[in-house]
Amino acid sequence: MECLCNNEVAELSSACIGQLWVFENLQMPEKEAIVKSAFRKAYKRGEVVFTHGDAADKIFLIKAGKVKLTKVTETGNEIILDIRKEGDFLGEQTLAEHFDYPLTATCIDDAFVCGFTKNIFEKLVLDFPNIGLQVIKNLSKRVDLLTCRTETLTFASIEERLYGVLMNISKEHGIRDKRGILVTIPLTHEELSFLAGAHRVSITRAIKGLKKAGKLTQKGKSLILITGS
């Protein structure tokens, strides 16, 4: 299956919307239909992909650039809740229910995305009923994974929280080798601070502590979780 986005712009993520976790276990004709139905769009740095409160009618795969997910508090302060990068998915809830976007997505780099509207997805399900069935199953698995991530934030120690966050990330983006599990996506200390709910300085200290404890090592910019097996 050829990713059509690569015909639009060079040096994009190798991820293709037809290969995402939400579309696992589909047959090749079904994946090809998804890829052919997708739109492609480029954004400039600072452009908004969607705004908190807008009707959620599109899903997006980030092919290039980074997007921050934010929410404004009652006092007017902007809180960054997550940063999504190449290969990440936005708005997957659109596939299963009617809802409004709960956050604002803003490009922090020039970005390129592909995706499709809710109407197009519903037509795909009518044409290929198995797509709807598999999406429901895969979204259910995703809920279980996010529940595990939430539980890690209750750990008292920042080192434990960070290690738990990295273990959860490795379930999707990890490769096991003799030393442990290599986290295959590069993560800055700032990005880890958002995911673990801690200050950047605390994350730096936690990484040093995990390395000293023999639970974590590093290869270039990649982190390796030492699992002992």
PDB file of C-alpha atoms in Angstrom:
ATOM      1  CA  MET A   1       0.000   0.000   0.000  1.00  0.00           C
ATOM      2  CA  GLU A   2       1.515   3.330  -1.099  1.00  0.00           C
ATOM      3  CA  CYS A   3       1.153   6.416   1.094  1.00  0.00           C
ATOM      4  CA  LEU A   4      -0.261   9.104  -1.189  1.00  0.00           C
ATOM      5  CA  CYS A   5       1.001  11.914   1.075  1.00  0.00           C
ATOM      6  CA  ASN A   6       4.561  11.226  -0.089  1.00  0.00           C
ATOM      7  CA  ASN A   7       3.551  12.447  -3.538  1.00  0.00           C
ATOM      8  CA  GLU A   8       2.642  15.835  -2.035  1.00  0.00           C
ATOM      9  CA  VAL A   9       5.640  16.851   0.080  1.00  0.00           C
ATOM     10  CA  ALA A  10       9.124  15.377   0.553  1.00  0.00           C
ATOM     11  CA  GLU A  11      10.621  14.252   3.882  1.00  0.00           C
ATOM     12  CA  LEU A  12       7.406  13.270   5.600  1.00  0.00           C
ATOM     13  CA  SER A  13       6.910  10.762   8.386  1.00  0.00           C
ATOM     14  CA  SER A  14       6.763   7.198   7.104  1.00  0.00           C
ATOM     15  CA  ALA A  15       3.517   6.707   9.044  1.00  0.00           C
ATOM     16  CA  CYS A  16       0.423   6.325   6.859  1.00  0.00           C
ATOM     17  CA  ILE A  17      -3.158   6.887   8.009  1.00  0.00           C
ATOM     18  CA  GLY A  18      -4.056   3.407   6.778  1.00  0.00           C
ATOM     19  CA  GLN A  19      -1.453   1.888   9.113  1.00  0.00           C
ATOM     20  CA  LEU A  20      -2.573   3.577  12.350  1.00  0.00           C
ATOM     21  CA  TRP A  21      -3.490   1.584  15.442  1.00  0.00           C
ATOM     22  CA  VAL A  22      -7.141   2.578  15.050  1.00  0.00           C
ATOM     23  CA  PHE A  23      -7.244   0.733  11.704  1.00  0.00           C
ATOM     24  CA  GLU A  24      -5.403  -2.421  12.791  1.00  0.00           C
ATOM     25  CA  ASN A  25      -6.653  -5.790  11.503  1.00  0.00           C
ATOM     26  CA  LEU A  26      -8.191  -4.367   8.332  1.00  0.00           C
ATOM     27  CA  GLN A  27      -7.851  -6.029   4.954  1.00  0.00           C
ATOM     28  CA  MET A  28      -5.700  -4.361   2.283  1.00  0.00           C
ATOM     29  CA  PRO A  29      -8.679  -3.157   0.143  1.00  0.00           C
ATOM     30  CA  GLU A  30     -10.133  -1.492   3.262  1.00  0.00           C
ATOM     31  CA  LYS A  31      -6.838   0.238   4.087  1.00  0.00           C
ATOM     32  CA  GLU A  32      -6.438   1.369   0.491  1.00  0.00           C
ATOM     33  CA  ALA A  33      -9.944   2.881   0.563  1.00  0.00           C
ATOM     34  CA  ILE A  34      -9.030   4.817   3.736  1.00  0.00           C
ATOM     35  CA  VAL A  35      -5.831   6.175   2.173  1.00  0.00           C
ATOM     36  CA  LYS A  36      -7.573   7.228  -1.057  1.00  0.00           C
ATOM     37  CA  SER A  37     -10.353   9.003   0.884  1.00  0.00           C
ATOM     38  CA  ALA A  38      -7.973  11.140   2.952  1.00  0.00           C
ATOM     39  CA  PHE A  39      -7.415  14.876   2.426  1.00  0.00           C
ATOM     40  CA  ARG A  40      -3.978  16.521   2.657  1.00  0.00           C
ATOM     41  CA  LYS A  41      -3.313  19.970   4.109  1.00  0.00           C
ATOM     42  CA  ALA A  42      -0.298  22.125   5.002  1.00  0.00           C
ATOM     43  CA  TYR A  43      -0.266  24.504   7.999  1.00  0.00           C
ATOM     44  CA  LYS A  44       2.088  27.345   8.909  1.00  0.00           C
ATOM     45  CA  ARG A  45       3.633  27.703  12.354  1.00  0.00           C
ATOM     46  CA  GLY A  46       1.057  29.256  14.688  1.00  0.00           C
ATOM     47  CA  GLU A  47      -1.959  28.169  12.646  1.00  0.00           C
ATOM     48  CA  VAL A  48      -4.822  26.493  14.506  1.00  0.00           C
ATOM     49  CA  VAL A  49      -5.902  23.025  13.370  1.00  0.00           C
ATOM     50  CA  PHE A  50      -9.031  23.080  15.532  1.00  0.00           C
ATOM     51  CA  THR A  51     -10.334  25.113  18.472  1.00  0.00           C
ATOM     52  CA  HIS A  52     -11.780  24.096  21.827  1.00  0.00           C
ATOM     53  CA  GLY A  53     -15.553  23.956  21.493  1.00  0.00           C
ATOM     54  CA  ASP A  54     -15.667  23.488  17.727  1.00  0.00           C
ATOM     55  CA  ALA A  55     -17.774  20.595  16.463  1.00  0.00           C
ATOM     56  CA  ALA A  56     -15.404  17.670  15.963  1.00  0.00           C
ATOM     57  CA  ASP A  57     -15.872  16.558  12.385  1.00  0.00           C
ATOM     58  CA  LYS A  58     -12.339  15.690  11.247  1.00  0.00           C
ATOM     59  CA  ILE A  59      -9.490  13.417  12.271  1.00  0.00           C
ATOM     60  CA  PHE A  60      -5.855  14.144  11.474  1.00  0.00           C
ATOM     61  CA  LEU A  61      -2.572  12.260  11.141  1.00  0.00           C
ATOM     62  CA  ILE A  62       0.467  14.519  11.571  1.00  0.00           C
ATOM     63  CA  LYS A  63       2.894  13.785   8.749  1.00  0.00           C
ATOM     64  CA  ALA A  64       5.350  16.617   9.502  1.00  0.00           C
ATOM     65  CA  GLY A  65       5.784  19.208  12.264  1.00  0.00           C
ATOM     66  CA  LYS A  66       4.511  19.377  15.841  1.00  0.00           C
ATOM     67  CA  VAL A  67       1.131  20.389  17.276  1.00  0.00           C
ATOM     68  CA  LYS A  68       0.464  21.505  20.843  1.00  0.00           C
ATOM     69  CA  LEU A  69      -2.812  20.700  22.592  1.00  0.00           C
ATOM     70  CA  THR A  70      -3.903  23.432  24.985  1.00  0.00           C
ATOM     71  CA  LYS A  71      -6.749  24.576  27.186  1.00  0.00           C
ATOM     72  CA  VAL A  72      -7.416  28.018  28.648  1.00  0.00           C
ATOM     73  CA  THR A  73      -8.232  28.170  32.356  1.00  0.00           C
ATOM     74  CA  GLU A  74     -10.931  30.333  33.905  1.00  0.00           C
ATOM     75  CA  THR A  75      -8.198  32.849  34.797  1.00  0.00           C
ATOM     76  CA  GLY A  76      -7.136  33.111  31.155  1.00  0.00           C
ATOM     77  CA  ASN A  77      -3.927  31.103  31.426  1.00  0.00           C
ATOM     78  CA  GLU A  78      -3.060  28.683  28.641  1.00  0.00           C
ATOM     79  CA  ILE A  79      -2.103  25.195  29.795  1.00  0.00           C
ATOM     80  CA  ILE A  80      -0.191  22.904  27.440  1.00  0.00           C
ATOM     81  CA  LEU A  81      -1.541  19.393  27.976  1.00  0.00           C
ATOM     82  CA  ASP A  82       0.331  17.519  25.268  1.00  0.00           C
ATOM     83  CA  ILE A  83       2.551  17.887  22.237  1.00  0.00           C
ATOM     84  CA  ARG A  84       1.894  15.664  19.226  1.00  0.00           C
ATOM     85  CA  LYS A  85       4.548  14.970  16.600  1.00  0.00           C
ATOM     86  CA  GLU A  86       5.015  13.217  13.277  1.00  0.00           C
ATOM     87  CA  GLY A  87       3.055   9.960  13.238  1.00  0.00           C
ATOM     88  CA  ASP A  88       0.599  11.034  15.966  1.00  0.00           C
ATOM     89  CA  PHE A  89      -3.175  11.047  15.591  1.00  0.00           C
ATOM     90  CA  LEU A  90      -5.612  13.875  16.475  1.00  0.00           C
ATOM     91  CA  GLY A  91      -9.385  13.730  16.906  1.00  0.00           C
ATOM     92  CA  GLU A  92      -9.844   9.956  16.895  1.00  0.00           C
ATOM     93  CA  GLN A  93     -13.012  10.308  19.010  1.00  0.00           C
ATOM     94  CA  THR A  94     -14.649  11.669  15.861  1.00  0.00           C
ATOM     95  CA  LEU A  95     -14.777   8.097  14.559  1.00  0.00           C
ATOM     96  CA  ALA A  96     -17.028   6.845  17.338  1.00  0.00           C
ATOM     97  CA  GLU A  97     -19.247   9.658  18.613  1.00  0.00           C
ATOM     98  CA  HIS A  98     -20.587  13.197  18.198  1.00  0.00           C
ATOM     99  CA  PHE A  99     -18.629  15.608  20.373  1.00  0.00           C
ATOM    100  CA  ASP A 100     -16.892  18.983  20.456  1.00  0.00           C
ATOM    101  CA  TYR A 101     -13.120  19.266  20.462  1.00  0.00           C
ATOM    102  CA  PRO A 102     -12.143  19.511  24.162  1.00  0.00           C
ATOM    103  CA  LEU A 103      -8.820  21.246  23.394  1.00  0.00           C
ATOM    104  CA  THR A 104      -7.230  23.645  20.936  1.00  0.00           C
ATOM    105  CA  ALA A 105      -4.606  22.258  18.532  1.00  0.00           C
ATOM    106  CA  THR A 106      -2.006  24.769  17.335  1.00  0.00           C
ATOM    107  CA  CYS A 107       1.007  24.133  15.093  1.00  0.00           C
ATOM    108  CA  ILE A 108       4.321  24.956  16.766  1.00  0.00           C
ATOM    109  CA  ASP A 109       6.188  24.189  13.510  1.00  0.00           C
ATOM    110  CA  ASP A 110       5.179  24.289   9.882  1.00  0.00           C
ATOM    111  CA  ALA A 111       3.080  21.142   9.612  1.00  0.00           C
ATOM    112  CA  PHE A 112       1.522  18.806   7.073  1.00  0.00           C
ATOM    113  CA  VAL A 113      -1.420  16.553   7.915  1.00  0.00           C
ATOM    114  CA  CYS A 114      -3.696  14.075   6.242  1.00  0.00           C
ATOM    115  CA  GLY A 115      -7.099  12.921   7.459  1.00  0.00           C
ATOM    116  CA  PHE A 116     -10.758  12.752   6.621  1.00  0.00           C
ATOM    117  CA  THR A 117     -14.101  14.117   7.713  1.00  0.00           C
ATOM    118  CA  LYS A 118     -16.693  12.288   9.758  1.00  0.00           C
ATOM    119  CA  ASN A 119     -18.989  12.145   6.709  1.00  0.00           C
ATOM    120  CA  ILE A 120     -16.298  10.468   4.623  1.00  0.00           C
ATOM    121  CA  PHE A 121     -15.611   7.987   7.427  1.00  0.00           C
ATOM    122  CA  GLU A 122     -19.300   7.113   7.702  1.00  0.00           C
ATOM    123  CA  LYS A 123     -19.411   6.478   3.941  1.00  0.00           C
ATOM    124  CA  LEU A 124     -16.369   4.204   4.279  1.00  0.00           C
ATOM    125  CA  VAL A 125     -18.164   2.205   6.981  1.00  0.00           C
ATOM    126  CA  LEU A 126     -21.222   1.810   4.758  1.00  0.00           C
ATOM    127  CA  ASP A 127     -19.015   0.584   1.916  1.00  0.00           C
ATOM    128  CA  PHE A 128     -16.770  -1.553   4.177  1.00  0.00           C
ATOM    129  CA  PRO A 129     -18.679  -2.576   7.369  1.00  0.00           C
ATOM    130  CA  ASN A 130     -15.619  -4.309   8.836  1.00  0.00           C
ATOM    131  CA  ILE A 131     -13.891  -0.914   9.179  1.00  0.00           C
ATOM    132  CA  GLY A 132     -16.484   0.204  11.749  1.00  0.00           C
ATOM    133  CA  LEU A 133     -16.234  -3.066  13.682  1.00  0.00           C
ATOM    134  CA  GLN A 134     -12.451  -2.977  13.928  1.00  0.00           C
ATOM    135  CA  VAL A 135     -12.374   0.714  14.864  1.00  0.00           C
ATOM    136  CA  ILE A 136     -14.705   0.075  17.806  1.00  0.00           C
ATOM    137  CA  LYS A 137     -12.502  -2.785  19.011  1.00  0.00           C
ATOM    138  CA  ASN A 138      -9.307  -0.757  18.635  1.00  0.00           C
ATOM    139  CA  LEU A 139     -10.747   2.304  20.410  1.00  0.00           C
ATOM    140  CA  SER A 140     -11.705   0.050  23.332  1.00  0.00           C
ATOM    141  CA  LYS A 141      -8.089  -1.135  23.580  1.00  0.00           C
ATOM    142  CA  ARG A 142      -6.981   2.493  23.497  1.00  0.00           C
ATOM    143  CA  VAL A 143      -9.203   3.359  26.455  1.00  0.00           C
ATOM    144  CA  ASP A 144      -7.496   0.603  28.475  1.00  0.00           C
ATOM    145  CA  LEU A 145      -4.074   1.990  27.561  1.00  0.00           C
ATOM    146  CA  LEU A 146      -5.012   5.565  28.523  1.00  0.00           C
ATOM    147  CA  THR A 147      -6.386   4.279  31.830  1.00  0.00           C
ATOM    148  CA  CYS A 148      -2.981   2.766  32.566  1.00  0.00           C
ATOM    149  CA  ARG A 149      -1.313   6.084  31.727  1.00  0.00           C
ATOM    150  CA  THR A 150      -3.617   7.947  34.099  1.00  0.00           C
ATOM    151  CA  GLU A 151      -2.783   5.520  36.892  1.00  0.00           C
ATOM    152  CA  THR A 152       0.946   6.264  36.505  1.00  0.00           C
ATOM    153  CA  LEU A 153       0.300   9.927  37.383  1.00  0.00           C
ATOM    154  CA  THR A 154      -0.804   8.861  40.877  1.00  0.00           C
ATOM    155  CA  PHE A 155       2.694   7.566  41.732  1.00  0.00           C
ATOM    156  CA  ALA A 156       4.225   9.600  44.545  1.00  0.00           C
ATOM    157  CA  SER A 157       7.762   9.640  43.161  1.00  0.00           C
ATOM    158  CA  ILE A 158       8.471  11.636  39.989  1.00  0.00           C
ATOM    159  CA  GLU A 159      10.957   8.918  39.019  1.00  0.00           C
ATOM    160  CA  GLU A 160       8.218   6.292  39.298  1.00  0.00           C
ATOM    161  CA  ARG A 161       5.810   8.469  37.306  1.00  0.00           C
ATOM    162  CA  LEU A 162       8.359   9.082  34.573  1.00  0.00           C
ATOM    163  CA  TYR A 163       9.290   5.412  34.368  1.00  0.00           C
ATOM    164  CA  GLY A 164       5.591   4.499  34.165  1.00  0.00           C
ATOM    165  CA  VAL A 165       5.006   7.064  31.402  1.00  0.00           C
ATOM    166  CA  LEU A 166       7.968   5.718  29.423  1.00  0.00           C
ATOM    167  CA  MET A 167       6.783   2.129  29.867  1.00  0.00           C
ATOM    168  CA  ASN A 168       3.349   3.069  28.510  1.00  0.00           C
ATOM    169  CA  ILE A 169       4.900   4.901  25.566  1.00  0.00           C
ATOM    170  CA  SER A 170       7.085   1.867  24.846  1.00  0.00           C
ATOM    171  CA  LYS A 171       3.966  -0.274  24.389  1.00  0.00           C
ATOM    172  CA  GLU A 172       3.263   1.694  21.208  1.00  0.00           C
ATOM    173  CA  HIS A 173       6.716   2.964  20.290  1.00  0.00           C
ATOM    174  CA  GLY A 174       9.190   0.464  21.728  1.00  0.00           C
ATOM    175  CA  ILE A 175      11.599  -2.176  20.441  1.00  0.00           C
ATOM    176  CA  ARG A 176      12.912  -4.845  22.796  1.00  0.00           C
ATOM    177  CA  ASP A 177      16.619  -5.703  22.672  1.00  0.00           C
ATOM    178  CA  LYS A 178      19.177  -7.337  24.984  1.00  0.00           C
ATOM    179  CA  ARG A 179      19.414  -4.271  27.221  1.00  0.00           C
ATOM    180  CA  GLY A 180      15.702  -3.615  27.605  1.00  0.00           C
ATOM    181  CA  ILE A 181      13.166  -1.610  25.583  1.00  0.00           C
ATOM    182  CA  LEU A 182      14.289   1.128  23.204  1.00  0.00           C
ATOM    183  CA  VAL A 183      11.777   4.006  23.011  1.00  0.00           C
ATOM    184  CA  THR A 184      11.772   4.657  19.267  1.00  0.00           C
ATOM    185  CA  ILE A 185      10.443   8.227  19.261  1.00  0.00           C
ATOM    186  CA  PRO A 186      12.695  11.089  20.447  1.00  0.00           C
ATOM    187  CA  LEU A 187      11.270  12.919  23.455  1.00  0.00           C
ATOM    188  CA  THR A 188      12.626  16.177  24.860  1.00  0.00           C
ATOM    189  CA  HIS A 189      12.670  16.864  28.600  1.00  0.00           C
ATOM    190  CA  GLU A 190       9.985  19.487  27.986  1.00  0.00           C
ATOM    191  CA  GLU A 191       7.704  16.964  26.286  1.00  0.00           C
ATOM    192  CA  LEU A 192       8.284  14.435  29.071  1.00  0.00           C
ATOM    193  CA  SER A 193       7.384  17.092  31.641  1.00  0.00           C
ATOM    194  CA  PHE A 194       3.944  17.520  30.018  1.00  0.00           C
ATOM    195  CA  LEU A 195       3.346  13.765  29.927  1.00  0.00           C
ATOM    196  CA  ALA A 196       4.472  13.155  33.513  1.00  0.00           C
ATOM    197  CA  GLY A 197       2.885  16.269  34.994  1.00  0.00           C
ATOM    198  CA  ALA A 198       6.144  17.663  36.394  1.00  0.00           C
ATOM    199  CA  HIS A 199       8.514  20.585  35.844  1.00  0.00           C
ATOM    200  CA  ARG A 200      11.276  20.212  33.279  1.00  0.00           C
ATOM    201  CA  VAL A 201      13.953  20.516  35.986  1.00  0.00           C
ATOM    202  CA  SER A 202      12.296  17.696  37.923  1.00  0.00           C
ATOM    203  CA  ILE A 203      12.300  15.519  34.800  1.00  0.00           C
ATOM    204  CA  THR A 204      16.023  16.115  34.319  1.00  0.00           C
ATOM    205  CA  ARG A 205      16.651  15.036  37.917  1.00  0.00           C
ATOM    206  CA  ALA A 206      14.344  12.035  37.544  1.00  0.00           C
ATOM    207  CA  ILE A 207      16.206  10.841  34.447  1.00  0.00           C
ATOM    208  CA  LYS A 208      19.511  11.111  36.318  1.00  0.00           C
ATOM    209  CA  GLY A 209      17.988   9.189  39.231  1.00  0.00           C
ATOM    210  CA  LEU A 210      16.647   6.421  36.970  1.00  0.00           C
ATOM    211  CA  LYS A 211      20.041   6.115  35.275  1.00  0.00           C
ATOM    212  CA  LYS A 212      21.789   5.888  38.645  1.00  0.00           C
ATOM    213  CA  ALA A 213      19.305   3.237  39.770  1.00  0.00           C
ATOM    214  CA  GLY A 214      20.008   1.183  36.642  1.00  0.00           C
ATOM    215  CA  LYS A 215      16.457   1.530  35.297  1.00  0.00           C
ATOM    216  CA  LEU A 216      17.282   3.755  32.356  1.00  0.00           C
ATOM    217  CA  THR A 217      20.098   4.359  29.911  1.00  0.00           C
ATOM    218  CA  GLN A 218      20.513   6.392  26.776  1.00  0.00           C
ATOM    219  CA  LYS A 219      21.720   5.811  23.214  1.00  0.00           C
ATOM    220  CA  GLY A 220      22.101   9.100  21.397  1.00  0.00           C
ATOM    221  CA  LYS A 221      18.750  10.855  21.811  1.00  0.00           C
ATOM    222  CA  SER A 222      16.888   7.597  22.431  1.00  0.00           C
ATOM    223  CA  LEU A 223      15.991   6.285  25.894  1.00  0.00           C
ATOM    224  CA  ILE A 224      16.317   2.613  26.813  1.00  0.00           C
ATOM    225  CA  LEU A 225      14.259   1.170  29.666  1.00  0.00           C
ATOM    226  CA  ILE A 226      16.191  -1.488  31.570  1.00  0.00           C
ATOM    227  CA  THR A 227      13.699  -4.273  32.297  1.00  0.00           C
ATOM    228  CA  GLY A 228      16.019  -7.037  33.465  1.00  0.00           C
ATOM    229  CA  SER A 229      14.739  -9.493  30.876  1.00  0.00           C
TER     230      SER A 229
END
